[in-house]
Structures are given as structure tokens and as C-alpha cells.
Amino acid sequence: MTEVSAPLADIGAVEEPLDLVRLSLDERIYVKLRGDRELRGVLHAYDGHLNMVLGEVEETITIVDVNEETLEEVIRTVKRSFDMLFVRGDGVILVSPPSRN
């Protein structure tokens, strides 16, 4: 990691892409992964490869099947929960704060 010394007024400044992730430490985030998987959890740690440690995680997996009789797509979701999860960065597509409804 690179060491950055900045005045206190610039602590919330975004100068590099990973600054957005840094500002989300200890906050709930949304992570979209390859393979139609989504995670929502608290970001505890990350590195430059976007490897992350998330807590209080809810995983949603979207599965698309084709009904062989009608040839229609059947979409179903599977949800799982984890207390703590390590996410390998090469599977990450998108990271953002979760939408507030």
C-alpha cells in the first residue's frame, strides 16, 4: 500500500479509484461478482487487488434454467448468509454503497 500524508481537510477527498473503497471501510457495501453473484456486507479490509474481507454478509446467487418442455427461462435466486467472508479481487466486477430505498 502507498502511504499518503494529507491534511485533515483532505481525508475524504477522492483522487484515485481505490479512494472510494477506502471511504467505505466499516460501512455496508454492495459487491457484484462474476457468475451472477452479489454480496452485501460490511467492508472490514481490502488491498490493491480488491481482495476484501466482509462481515455480516448476505450472498445472492441468480440461477437461470431453461424449462425443457416450454423452452422458457426460469430465474431463481439462492440466498446465503456468512458472519465473515474473504472475497478474491479477480472476481469483483463492481463495488458500491448499497442503494438506499
PDB file of N, CA, C and O in Angstrom, residues 23-101:
ATOM      1  N   LEU A  23     -13.068   4.984   1.562  1.00  0.00           N
ATOM      2  CA  LEU A  23     -14.107   5.743   2.260  1.00  0.00           C
ATOM      3  C   LEU A  23     -15.251   4.854   2.729  1.00  0.00           C
ATOM      4  O   LEU A  23     -16.064   5.268   3.546  1.00  0.00           O
ATOM      5  N   SER A  24     -15.321   3.625   2.208  1.00  0.00           N
ATOM      6  CA  SER A  24     -16.386   2.694   2.586  1.00  0.00           C
ATOM      7  C   SER A  24     -15.973   1.720   3.688  1.00  0.00           C
ATOM      8  O   SER A  24     -16.745   0.835   4.049  1.00  0.00           O
ATOM      9  N   LEU A  25     -14.742   1.863   4.221  1.00  0.00           N
ATOM     10  CA  LEU A  25     -14.317   0.973   5.309  1.00  0.00           C
ATOM     11  C   LEU A  25     -15.287   1.070   6.481  1.00  0.00           C
ATOM     12  O   LEU A  25     -15.740   2.159   6.843  1.00  0.00           O
ATOM     13  N   ASP A  26     -15.627  -0.071   7.042  1.00  0.00           N
ATOM     14  CA  ASP A  26     -16.562  -0.200   8.174  1.00  0.00           C
ATOM     15  C   ASP A  26     -17.980   0.253   7.810  1.00  0.00           C
ATOM     16  O   ASP A  26     -18.772   0.548   8.685  1.00  0.00           O
ATOM     17  N   GLU A  27     -18.280   0.314   6.520  1.00  0.00           N
ATOM     18  CA  GLU A  27     -19.629   0.638   6.042  1.00  0.00           C
ATOM     19  C   GLU A  27     -20.170  -0.551   5.264  1.00  0.00           C
ATOM     20  O   GLU A  27     -19.408  -1.379   4.768  1.00  0.00           O
ATOM     21  N   ARG A  28     -21.497  -0.607   5.110  1.00  0.00           N
ATOM     22  CA  ARG A  28     -22.102  -1.645   4.274  1.00  0.00           C
ATOM     23  C   ARG A  28     -21.870  -1.306   2.809  1.00  0.00           C
ATOM     24  O   ARG A  28     -22.022  -0.159   2.406  1.00  0.00           O
ATOM     25  N   ILE A  29     -21.463  -2.315   2.047  1.00  0.00           N
ATOM     26  CA  ILE A  29     -21.244  -2.116   0.624  1.00  0.00           C
ATOM     27  C   ILE A  29     -21.960  -3.208  -0.168  1.00  0.00           C
ATOM     28  O   ILE A  29     -22.388  -4.231   0.378  1.00  0.00           O
ATOM     29  N   TYR A  30     -22.076  -2.962  -1.460  1.00  0.00           N
ATOM     30  CA  TYR A  30     -22.632  -3.921  -2.416  1.00  0.00           C
ATOM     31  C   TYR A  30     -21.502  -4.321  -3.355  1.00  0.00           C
ATOM     32  O   TYR A  30     -20.778  -3.453  -3.859  1.00  0.00           O
ATOM     33  N   VAL A  31     -21.322  -5.632  -3.561  1.00  0.00           N
ATOM     34  CA  VAL A  31     -20.273  -6.132  -4.440  1.00  0.00           C
ATOM     35  C   VAL A  31     -20.907  -7.067  -5.464  1.00  0.00           C
ATOM     36  O   VAL A  31     -21.576  -8.028  -5.090  1.00  0.00           O
ATOM     37  N   LYS A  32     -20.710  -6.770  -6.747  1.00  0.00           N
ATOM     38  CA  LYS A  32     -21.175  -7.658  -7.810  1.00  0.00           C
ATOM     39  C   LYS A  32     -19.992  -8.473  -8.270  1.00  0.00           C
ATOM     40  O   LYS A  32     -18.913  -7.934  -8.532  1.00  0.00           O
ATOM     41  N   LEU A  33     -20.184  -9.808  -8.348  1.00  0.00           N
ATOM     42  CA  LEU A  33     -19.117 -10.727  -8.711  1.00  0.00           C
ATOM     43  C   LEU A  33     -19.433 -11.438 -10.018  1.00  0.00           C
ATOM     44  O   LEU A  33     -20.593 -11.480 -10.455  1.00  0.00           O
ATOM     45  N   ARG A  34     -18.406 -12.006 -10.601  1.00  0.00           N
ATOM     46  CA  ARG A  34     -18.619 -12.863 -11.771  1.00  0.00           C
ATOM     47  C   ARG A  34     -19.525 -14.026 -11.382  1.00  0.00           C
ATOM     48  O   ARG A  34     -19.583 -14.416 -10.222  1.00  0.00           O
ATOM     49  N   GLY A  35     -20.204 -14.582 -12.368  1.00  0.00           N
ATOM     50  CA  GLY A  35     -21.036 -15.752 -12.104  1.00  0.00           C
ATOM     51  C   GLY A  35     -22.375 -15.404 -11.500  1.00  0.00           C
ATOM     52  O   GLY A  35     -22.952 -16.215 -10.776  1.00  0.00           O
ATOM     53  N   ASP A  36     -22.894 -14.207 -11.771  1.00  0.00           N
ATOM     54  CA  ASP A  36     -24.219 -13.787 -11.284  1.00  0.00           C
ATOM     55  C   ASP A  36     -24.342 -13.896  -9.765  1.00  0.00           C
ATOM     56  O   ASP A  36     -25.353 -14.375  -9.243  1.00  0.00           O
ATOM     57  N   ARG A  37     -23.303 -13.458  -9.063  1.00  0.00           N
ATOM     58  CA  ARG A  37     -23.319 -13.451  -7.593  1.00  0.00           C
ATOM     59  C   ARG A  37     -23.241 -12.017  -7.106  1.00  0.00           C
ATOM     60  O   ARG A  37     -22.550 -11.185  -7.681  1.00  0.00           O
ATOM     61  N   GLU A  38     -23.945 -11.738  -6.024  1.00  0.00           N
ATOM     62  CA  GLU A  38     -23.934 -10.415  -5.406  1.00  0.00           C
ATOM     63  C   GLU A  38     -23.734 -10.574  -3.907  1.00  0.00           C
ATOM     64  O   GLU A  38     -24.249 -11.516  -3.311  1.00  0.00           O
ATOM     65  N   LEU A  39     -22.981  -9.642  -3.326  1.00  0.00           N
ATOM     66  CA  LEU A  39     -22.741  -9.648  -1.886  1.00  0.00           C
ATOM     67  C   LEU A  39     -23.125  -8.302  -1.308  1.00  0.00           C
ATOM     68  O   LEU A  39     -22.912  -7.266  -1.933  1.00  0.00           O
ATOM     69  N   ARG A  40     -23.680  -8.335  -0.118  1.00  0.00           N
ATOM     70  CA  ARG A  40     -23.919  -7.123   0.657  1.00  0.00           C
ATOM     71  C   ARG A  40     -23.362  -7.391   2.055  1.00  0.00           C
ATOM     72  O   ARG A  40     -23.725  -8.387   2.676  1.00  0.00           O
ATOM     73  N   GLY A  41     -22.464  -6.497   2.507  1.00  0.00           N
ATOM     74  CA  GLY A  41     -21.865  -6.708   3.809  1.00  0.00           C
ATOM     75  C   GLY A  41     -21.029  -5.522   4.231  1.00  0.00           C
ATOM     76  O   GLY A  41     -20.888  -4.539   3.504  1.00  0.00           O
ATOM     77  N   VAL A  42     -20.456  -5.622   5.419  1.00  0.00           N
ATOM     78  CA  VAL A  42     -19.622  -4.556   5.983  1.00  0.00           C
ATOM     79  C   VAL A  42     -18.176  -4.787   5.553  1.00  0.00           C
ATOM     80  O   VAL A  42     -17.624  -5.869   5.769  1.00  0.00           O
ATOM     81  N   LEU A  43     -17.575  -3.767   4.937  1.00  0.00           N
ATOM     82  CA  LEU A  43     -16.195  -3.854   4.476  1.00  0.00           C
ATOM     83  C   LEU A  43     -15.241  -3.652   5.654  1.00  0.00           C
ATOM     84  O   LEU A  43     -15.210  -2.597   6.262  1.00  0.00           O
ATOM     85  N   HIS A  44     -14.467  -4.703   5.971  1.00  0.00           N
ATOM     86  CA  HIS A  44     -13.506  -4.623   7.073  1.00  0.00           C
ATOM     87  C   HIS A  44     -12.087  -4.350   6.589  1.00  0.00           C
ATOM     88  O   HIS A  44     -11.316  -3.689   7.280  1.00  0.00           O
ATOM     89  N   ALA A  45     -11.727  -4.882   5.402  1.00  0.00           N
ATOM     90  CA  ALA A  45     -10.367  -4.691   4.883  1.00  0.00           C
ATOM     91  C   ALA A  45     -10.373  -4.923   3.384  1.00  0.00           C
ATOM     92  O   ALA A  45     -11.259  -5.587   2.857  1.00  0.00           O
ATOM     93  N   TYR A  46      -9.358  -4.359   2.699  1.00  0.00           N
ATOM     94  CA  TYR A  46      -9.190  -4.564   1.263  1.00  0.00           C
ATOM     95  C   TYR A  46      -7.732  -4.311   0.913  1.00  0.00           C
ATOM     96  O   TYR A  46      -6.978  -3.768   1.709  1.00  0.00           O
ATOM     97  N   ASP A  47      -7.338  -4.698  -0.291  1.00  0.00           N
ATOM     98  CA  ASP A  47      -6.000  -4.374  -0.767  1.00  0.00           C
ATOM     99  C   ASP A  47      -6.078  -3.878  -2.204  1.00  0.00           C
ATOM    100  O   ASP A  47      -7.175  -3.718  -2.757  1.00  0.00           O
ATOM    101  N   GLY A  48      -4.931  -3.636  -2.816  1.00  0.00           N
ATOM    102  CA  GLY A  48      -4.880  -3.082  -4.153  1.00  0.00           C
ATOM    103  C   GLY A  48      -5.422  -4.003  -5.236  1.00  0.00           C
ATOM    104  O   GLY A  48      -5.735  -3.560  -6.334  1.00  0.00           O
ATOM    105  N   HIS A  49      -5.535  -5.296  -4.942  1.00  0.00           N
ATOM    106  CA  HIS A  49      -6.101  -6.246  -5.899  1.00  0.00           C
ATOM    107  C   HIS A  49      -7.617  -6.343  -5.745  1.00  0.00           C
ATOM    108  O   HIS A  49      -8.252  -7.103  -6.445  1.00  0.00           O
ATOM    109  N   LEU A  50      -8.160  -5.588  -4.813  1.00  0.00           N
ATOM    110  CA  LEU A  50      -9.573  -5.607  -4.445  1.00  0.00           C
ATOM    111  C   LEU A  50      -9.978  -6.902  -3.746  1.00  0.00           C
ATOM    112  O   LEU A  50     -11.150  -7.269  -3.720  1.00  0.00           O
ATOM    113  N   ASN A  51      -8.984  -7.619  -3.173  1.00  0.00           N
ATOM    114  CA  ASN A  51      -9.324  -8.673  -2.227  1.00  0.00           C
ATOM    115  C   ASN A  51      -9.984  -7.966  -1.054  1.00  0.00           C
ATOM    116  O   ASN A  51      -9.540  -6.884  -0.653  1.00  0.00           O
ATOM    117  N   MET A  52     -11.051  -8.542  -0.505  1.00  0.00           N
ATOM    118  CA  MET A  52     -11.779  -7.879   0.568  1.00  0.00           C
ATOM    119  C   MET A  52     -12.160  -8.864   1.663  1.00  0.00           C
ATOM    120  O   MET A  52     -12.365 -10.047   1.396  1.00  0.00           O
ATOM    121  N   VAL A  53     -12.264  -8.344   2.869  1.00  0.00           N
ATOM    122  CA  VAL A  53     -12.845  -9.084   3.977  1.00  0.00           C
ATOM    123  C   VAL A  53     -14.149  -8.374   4.336  1.00  0.00           C
ATOM    124  O   VAL A  53     -14.151  -7.183   4.648  1.00  0.00           O
ATOM    125  N   LEU A  54     -15.258  -9.123   4.236  1.00  0.00           N
ATOM    126  CA  LEU A  54     -16.577  -8.579   4.540  1.00  0.00           C
ATOM    127  C   LEU A  54     -17.160  -9.298   5.741  1.00  0.00           C
ATOM    128  O   LEU A  54     -16.943 -10.489   5.933  1.00  0.00           O
ATOM    129  N   GLY A  55     -17.910  -8.565   6.543  1.00  0.00           N
ATOM    130  CA  GLY A  55     -18.621  -9.141   7.679  1.00  0.00           C
ATOM    131  C   GLY A  55     -20.116  -8.988   7.489  1.00  0.00           C
ATOM    132  O   GLY A  55     -20.577  -8.159   6.708  1.00  0.00           O
ATOM    133  N   GLU A  56     -20.882  -9.810   8.208  1.00  0.00           N
ATOM    134  CA  GLU A  56     -22.355  -9.773   8.149  1.00  0.00           C
ATOM    135  C   GLU A  56     -22.825  -9.790   6.699  1.00  0.00           C
ATOM    136  O   GLU A  56     -23.545  -8.916   6.237  1.00  0.00           O
ATOM    137  N   VAL A  57     -22.393 -10.818   5.969  1.00  0.00           N
ATOM    138  CA  VAL A  57     -22.567 -10.879   4.517  1.00  0.00           C
ATOM    139  C   VAL A  57     -23.829 -11.637   4.124  1.00  0.00           C
ATOM    140  O   VAL A  57     -24.126 -12.700   4.673  1.00  0.00           O
ATOM    141  N   GLU A  58     -24.545 -11.080   3.155  1.00  0.00           N
ATOM    142  CA  GLU A  58     -25.643 -11.789   2.510  1.00  0.00           C
ATOM    143  C   GLU A  58     -25.259 -11.972   1.047  1.00  0.00           C
ATOM    144  O   GLU A  58     -25.004 -11.002   0.333  1.00  0.00           O
ATOM    145  N   GLU A  59     -25.200 -13.227   0.614  1.00  0.00           N
ATOM    146  CA  GLU A  59     -24.866 -13.546  -0.778  1.00  0.00           C
ATOM    147  C   GLU A  59     -26.142 -13.903  -1.519  1.00  0.00           C
ATOM    148  O   GLU A  59     -26.985 -14.646  -1.017  1.00  0.00           O
ATOM    149  N   THR A  60     -26.291 -13.370  -2.723  1.00  0.00           N
ATOM    150  CA  THR A  60     -27.419 -13.707  -3.578  1.00  0.00           C
ATOM    151  C   THR A  60     -26.864 -14.269  -4.879  1.00  0.00           C
ATOM    152  O   THR A  60     -26.060 -13.611  -5.546  1.00  0.00           O
ATOM    153  N   ILE A  61     -27.279 -15.482  -5.212  1.00  0.00           N
ATOM    154  CA  ILE A  61     -26.859 -16.130  -6.452  1.00  0.00           C
ATOM    155  C   ILE A  61     -28.082 -16.226  -7.356  1.00  0.00           C
ATOM    156  O   ILE A  61     -29.128 -16.727  -6.944  1.00  0.00           O
ATOM    157  N   THR A  62     -27.945 -15.730  -8.583  1.00  0.00           N
ATOM    158  CA  THR A  62     -29.037 -15.800  -9.552  1.00  0.00           C
ATOM    159  C   THR A  62     -28.758 -16.960 -10.505  1.00  0.00           C
ATOM    160  O   THR A  62     -27.684 -17.020 -11.117  1.00  0.00           O
ATOM    161  N   ILE A  63     -29.737 -17.857 -10.612  1.00  0.00           N
ATOM    162  CA  ILE A  63     -29.592 -19.046 -11.456  1.00  0.00           C
ATOM    163  C   ILE A  63     -30.663 -18.984 -12.541  1.00  0.00           C
ATOM    164  O   ILE A  63     -31.850 -18.813 -12.242  1.00  0.00           O
ATOM    165  N   VAL A  64     -30.231 -19.125 -13.789  1.00  0.00           N
ATOM    166  CA  VAL A  64     -31.159 -19.123 -14.917  1.00  0.00           C
ATOM    167  C   VAL A  64     -31.187 -20.528 -15.504  1.00  0.00           C
ATOM    168  O   VAL A  64     -30.170 -21.035 -15.986  1.00  0.00           O
ATOM    169  N   ASP A  65     -32.354 -21.176 -15.435  1.00  0.00           N
ATOM    170  CA  ASP A  65     -32.559 -22.503 -16.013  1.00  0.00           C
ATOM    171  C   ASP A  65     -33.524 -22.375 -17.179  1.00  0.00           C
ATOM    172  O   ASP A  65     -34.312 -21.430 -17.247  1.00  0.00           O
ATOM    173  N   VAL A  66     -33.480 -23.337 -18.085  1.00  0.00           N
ATOM    174  CA  VAL A  66     -34.419 -23.364 -19.200  1.00  0.00           C
ATOM    175  C   VAL A  66     -35.339 -24.561 -19.006  1.00  0.00           C
ATOM    176  O   VAL A  66     -34.877 -25.699 -18.868  1.00  0.00           O
ATOM    177  N   ASN A  67     -36.652 -24.294 -18.990  1.00  0.00           N
ATOM    178  CA  ASN A  67     -37.647 -25.352 -18.903  1.00  0.00           C
ATOM    179  C   ASN A  67     -37.632 -26.093 -20.236  1.00  0.00           C
ATOM    180  O   ASN A  67     -37.908 -25.504 -21.283  1.00  0.00           O
ATOM    181  N   GLU A  68     -37.310 -27.389 -20.208  1.00  0.00           N
ATOM    182  CA  GLU A  68     -37.141 -28.140 -21.447  1.00  0.00           C
ATOM    183  C   GLU A  68     -38.448 -28.362 -22.191  1.00  0.00           C
ATOM    184  O   GLU A  68     -38.435 -28.558 -23.410  1.00  0.00           O
ATOM    185  N   GLU A  69     -39.574 -28.314 -21.499  1.00  0.00           N
ATOM    186  CA  GLU A  69     -40.859 -28.511 -22.168  1.00  0.00           C
ATOM    187  C   GLU A  69     -41.323 -27.247 -22.882  1.00  0.00           C
ATOM    188  O   GLU A  69     -41.776 -27.301 -24.020  1.00  0.00           O
ATOM    189  N   THR A  70     -41.193 -26.087 -22.220  1.00  0.00           N
ATOM    190  CA  THR A  70     -41.698 -24.831 -22.787  1.00  0.00           C
ATOM    191  C   THR A  70     -40.584 -23.963 -23.367  1.00  0.00           C
ATOM    192  O   THR A  70     -40.874 -22.977 -24.029  1.00  0.00           O
ATOM    193  N   LEU A  71     -39.327 -24.334 -23.127  1.00  0.00           N
ATOM    194  CA  LEU A  71     -38.151 -23.565 -23.542  1.00  0.00           C
ATOM    195  C   LEU A  71     -38.136 -22.148 -22.972  1.00  0.00           C
ATOM    196  O   LEU A  71     -37.494 -21.256 -23.512  1.00  0.00           O
ATOM    197  N   GLU A  72     -38.847 -21.934 -21.871  1.00  0.00           N
ATOM    198  CA  GLU A  72     -38.840 -20.638 -21.193  1.00  0.00           C
ATOM    199  C   GLU A  72     -37.731 -20.617 -20.150  1.00  0.00           C
ATOM    200  O   GLU A  72     -37.410 -21.633 -19.541  1.00  0.00           O
ATOM    201  N   GLU A  73     -37.168 -19.421 -19.959  1.00  0.00           N
ATOM    202  CA  GLU A  73     -36.160 -19.254 -18.925  1.00  0.00           C
ATOM    203  C   GLU A  73     -36.837 -19.165 -17.568  1.00  0.00           C
ATOM    204  O   GLU A  73     -37.832 -18.456 -17.409  1.00  0.00           O
ATOM    205  N   VAL A  74     -36.301 -19.889 -16.619  1.00  0.00           N
ATOM    206  CA  VAL A  74     -36.787 -19.850 -15.242  1.00  0.00           C
ATOM    207  C   VAL A  74     -35.668 -19.268 -14.397  1.00  0.00           C
ATOM    208  O   VAL A  74     -34.581 -19.839 -14.317  1.00  0.00           O
ATOM    209  N   ILE A  75     -35.936 -18.116 -13.800  1.00  0.00           N
ATOM    210  CA  ILE A  75     -34.930 -17.438 -12.992  1.00  0.00           C
ATOM    211  C   ILE A  75     -35.249 -17.667 -11.519  1.00  0.00           C
ATOM    212  O   ILE A  75     -36.378 -17.444 -11.082  1.00  0.00           O
ATOM    213  N   ARG A  76     -34.243 -18.125 -10.776  1.00  0.00           N
ATOM    214  CA  ARG A  76     -34.430 -18.296  -9.333  1.00  0.00           C
ATOM    215  C   ARG A  76     -33.213 -17.741  -8.614  1.00  0.00           C
ATOM    216  O   ARG A  76     -32.135 -17.640  -9.194  1.00  0.00           O
ATOM    217  N   THR A  77     -33.422 -17.371  -7.375  1.00  0.00           N
ATOM    218  CA  THR A  77     -32.322 -16.836  -6.576  1.00  0.00           C
ATOM    219  C   THR A  77     -32.137 -17.690  -5.328  1.00  0.00           C
ATOM    220  O   THR A  77     -33.090 -18.215  -4.772  1.00  0.00           O
ATOM    221  N   VAL A  78     -30.876 -17.808  -4.955  1.00  0.00           N
ATOM    222  CA  VAL A  78     -30.499 -18.525  -3.734  1.00  0.00           C
ATOM    223  C   VAL A  78     -29.788 -17.528  -2.847  1.00  0.00           C
ATOM    224  O   VAL A  78     -28.913 -16.803  -3.310  1.00  0.00           O
ATOM    225  N   LYS A  79     -30.176 -17.464  -1.568  1.00  0.00           N
ATOM    226  CA  LYS A  79     -29.530 -16.537  -0.627  1.00  0.00           C
ATOM    227  C   LYS A  79     -28.855 -17.326   0.478  1.00  0.00           C
ATOM    228  O   LYS A  79     -29.392 -18.317   0.971  1.00  0.00           O
ATOM    229  N   ARG A  80     -27.651 -16.843   0.836  1.00  0.00           N
ATOM    230  CA  ARG A  80     -26.908 -17.433   1.948  1.00  0.00           C
ATOM    231  C   ARG A  80     -26.347 -16.310   2.804  1.00  0.00           C
ATOM    232  O   ARG A  80     -26.131 -15.200   2.311  1.00  0.00           O
ATOM    233  N   SER A  81     -26.091 -16.606   4.061  1.00  0.00           N
ATOM    234  CA  SER A  81     -25.521 -15.619   4.980  1.00  0.00           C
ATOM    235  C   SER A  81     -24.223 -16.149   5.572  1.00  0.00           C
ATOM    236  O   SER A  81     -24.080 -17.350   5.806  1.00  0.00           O
ATOM    237  N   PHE A  82     -23.283 -15.212   5.809  1.00  0.00           N
ATOM    238  CA  PHE A  82     -21.991 -15.550   6.401  1.00  0.00           C
ATOM    239  C   PHE A  82     -21.640 -14.493   7.441  1.00  0.00           C
ATOM    240  O   PHE A  82     -21.933 -13.307   7.252  1.00  0.00           O
ATOM    241  N   ASP A  83     -21.007 -14.918   8.524  1.00  0.00           N
ATOM    242  CA  ASP A  83     -20.525 -13.959   9.521  1.00  0.00           C
ATOM    243  C   ASP A  83     -19.334 -13.179   8.982  1.00  0.00           C
ATOM    244  O   ASP A  83     -19.220 -11.968   9.181  1.00  0.00           O
ATOM    245  N   MET A  84     -18.420 -13.880   8.286  1.00  0.00           N
ATOM    246  CA  MET A  84     -17.207 -13.260   7.751  1.00  0.00           C
ATOM    247  C   MET A  84     -16.868 -13.972   6.443  1.00  0.00           C
ATOM    248  O   MET A  84     -17.049 -15.179   6.324  1.00  0.00           O
ATOM    249  N   LEU A  85     -16.382 -13.202   5.465  1.00  0.00           N
ATOM    250  CA  LEU A  85     -16.104 -13.782   4.156  1.00  0.00           C
ATOM    251  C   LEU A  85     -14.897 -13.086   3.529  1.00  0.00           C
ATOM    252  O   LEU A  85     -14.794 -11.863   3.577  1.00  0.00           O
ATOM    253  N   PHE A  86     -13.995 -13.872   2.943  1.00  0.00           N
ATOM    254  CA  PHE A  86     -12.890 -13.328   2.156  1.00  0.00           C
ATOM    255  C   PHE A  86     -13.310 -13.370   0.695  1.00  0.00           C
ATOM    256  O   PHE A  86     -13.746 -14.405   0.192  1.00  0.00           O
ATOM    257  N   VAL A  87     -13.192 -12.246  -0.005  1.00  0.00           N
ATOM    258  CA  VAL A  87     -13.565 -12.157  -1.416  1.00  0.00           C
ATOM    259  C   VAL A  87     -12.289 -11.942  -2.226  1.00  0.00           C
ATOM    260  O   VAL A  87     -11.547 -10.982  -1.981  1.00  0.00           O
ATOM    261  N   ARG A  88     -12.034 -12.819  -3.163  1.00  0.00           N
ATOM    262  CA  ARG A  88     -10.860 -12.665  -4.019  1.00  0.00           C
ATOM    263  C   ARG A  88     -11.138 -11.598  -5.069  1.00  0.00           C
ATOM    264  O   ARG A  88     -12.156 -11.616  -5.747  1.00  0.00           O
ATOM    265  N   GLY A  89     -10.217 -10.667  -5.216  1.00  0.00           N
ATOM    266  CA  GLY A  89     -10.429  -9.487  -6.045  1.00  0.00           C
ATOM    267  C   GLY A  89     -10.623  -9.742  -7.523  1.00  0.00           C
ATOM    268  O   GLY A  89     -11.288  -8.960  -8.198  1.00  0.00           O
ATOM    269  N   ASP A  90     -10.079 -10.851  -8.067  1.00  0.00           N
ATOM    270  CA  ASP A  90     -10.211 -11.052  -9.506  1.00  0.00           C
ATOM    271  C   ASP A  90     -11.631 -11.418  -9.932  1.00  0.00           C
ATOM    272  O   ASP A  90     -11.948 -11.385 -11.114  1.00  0.00           O
ATOM    273  N   GLY A  91     -12.503 -11.703  -8.981  1.00  0.00           N
ATOM    274  CA  GLY A  91     -13.902 -11.986  -9.303  1.00  0.00           C
ATOM    275  C   GLY A  91     -14.815 -10.781  -9.167  1.00  0.00           C
ATOM    276  O   GLY A  91     -16.001 -10.839  -9.505  1.00  0.00           O
ATOM    277  N   VAL A  92     -14.261  -9.654  -8.715  1.00  0.00           N
ATOM    278  CA  VAL A  92     -15.072  -8.464  -8.450  1.00  0.00           C
ATOM    279  C   VAL A  92     -15.316  -7.691  -9.749  1.00  0.00           C
ATOM    280  O   VAL A  92     -14.392  -7.404 -10.498  1.00  0.00           O
ATOM    281  N   ILE A  93     -16.583  -7.355  -9.991  1.00  0.00           N
ATOM    282  CA  ILE A  93     -16.959  -6.548 -11.152  1.00  0.00           C
ATOM    283  C   ILE A  93     -17.272  -5.119 -10.728  1.00  0.00           C
ATOM    284  O   ILE A  93     -16.893  -4.167 -11.394  1.00  0.00           O
ATOM    285  N   LEU A  94     -17.948  -4.957  -9.584  1.00  0.00           N
ATOM    286  CA  LEU A  94     -18.413  -3.635  -9.169  1.00  0.00           C
ATOM    287  C   LEU A  94     -18.458  -3.568  -7.646  1.00  0.00           C
ATOM    288  O   LEU A  94     -18.797  -4.566  -6.995  1.00  0.00           O
ATOM    289  N   VAL A  95     -18.113  -2.413  -7.096  1.00  0.00           N
ATOM    290  CA  VAL A  95     -18.221  -2.164  -5.660  1.00  0.00           C
ATOM    291  C   VAL A  95     -18.928  -0.828  -5.473  1.00  0.00           C
ATOM    292  O   VAL A  95     -18.549   0.168  -6.094  1.00  0.00           O
ATOM    293  N   SER A  96     -19.960  -0.803  -4.630  1.00  0.00           N
ATOM    294  CA  SER A  96     -20.650   0.467  -4.368  1.00  0.00           C
ATOM    295  C   SER A  96     -21.364   0.405  -3.022  1.00  0.00           C
ATOM    296  O   SER A  96     -21.585  -0.694  -2.497  1.00  0.00           O
ATOM    297  N   PRO A  97     -21.701   1.567  -2.482  1.00  0.00           N
ATOM    298  CA  PRO A  97     -22.565   1.554  -1.306  1.00  0.00           C
ATOM    299  C   PRO A  97     -23.908   0.956  -1.729  1.00  0.00           C
ATOM    300  O   PRO A  97     -24.325   1.150  -2.864  1.00  0.00           O
ATOM    301  N   PRO A  98     -24.587   0.213  -0.842  1.00  0.00           N
ATOM    302  CA  PRO A  98     -25.876  -0.350  -1.237  1.00  0.00           C
ATOM    303  C   PRO A  98     -26.895   0.768  -1.466  1.00  0.00           C
ATOM    304  O   PRO A  98     -26.786   1.836  -0.879  1.00  0.00           O
ATOM    305  N   SER A  99     -27.845   0.502  -2.352  1.00  0.00           N
ATOM    306  CA  SER A  99     -28.868   1.532  -2.632  1.00  0.00           C
ATOM    307  C   SER A  99     -29.740   1.730  -1.413  1.00  0.00           C
ATOM    308  O   SER A  99     -30.054   0.791  -0.681  1.00  0.00           O
ATOM    309  N   ARG A 100     -30.087   2.957  -1.167  1.00  0.00           N
ATOM    310  CA  ARG A 100     -30.933   3.286  -0.035  1.00  0.00           C
ATOM    311  C   ARG A 100     -32.339   3.495  -0.551  1.00  0.00           C
ATOM    312  O   ARG A 100     -32.589   4.355  -1.375  1.00  0.00           O
ATOM    313  N   ASN A 101     -33.268   2.655  -0.090  1.00  0.00           N
ATOM    314  CA  ASN A 101     -34.660   2.733  -0.557  1.00  0.00           C
ATOM    315  C   ASN A 101     -35.505   3.545   0.371  1.00  0.00           C
ATOM    316  O   ASN A 101     -35.378   3.600   1.517  1.00  0.00           O
TER     317      ASN A 101
END
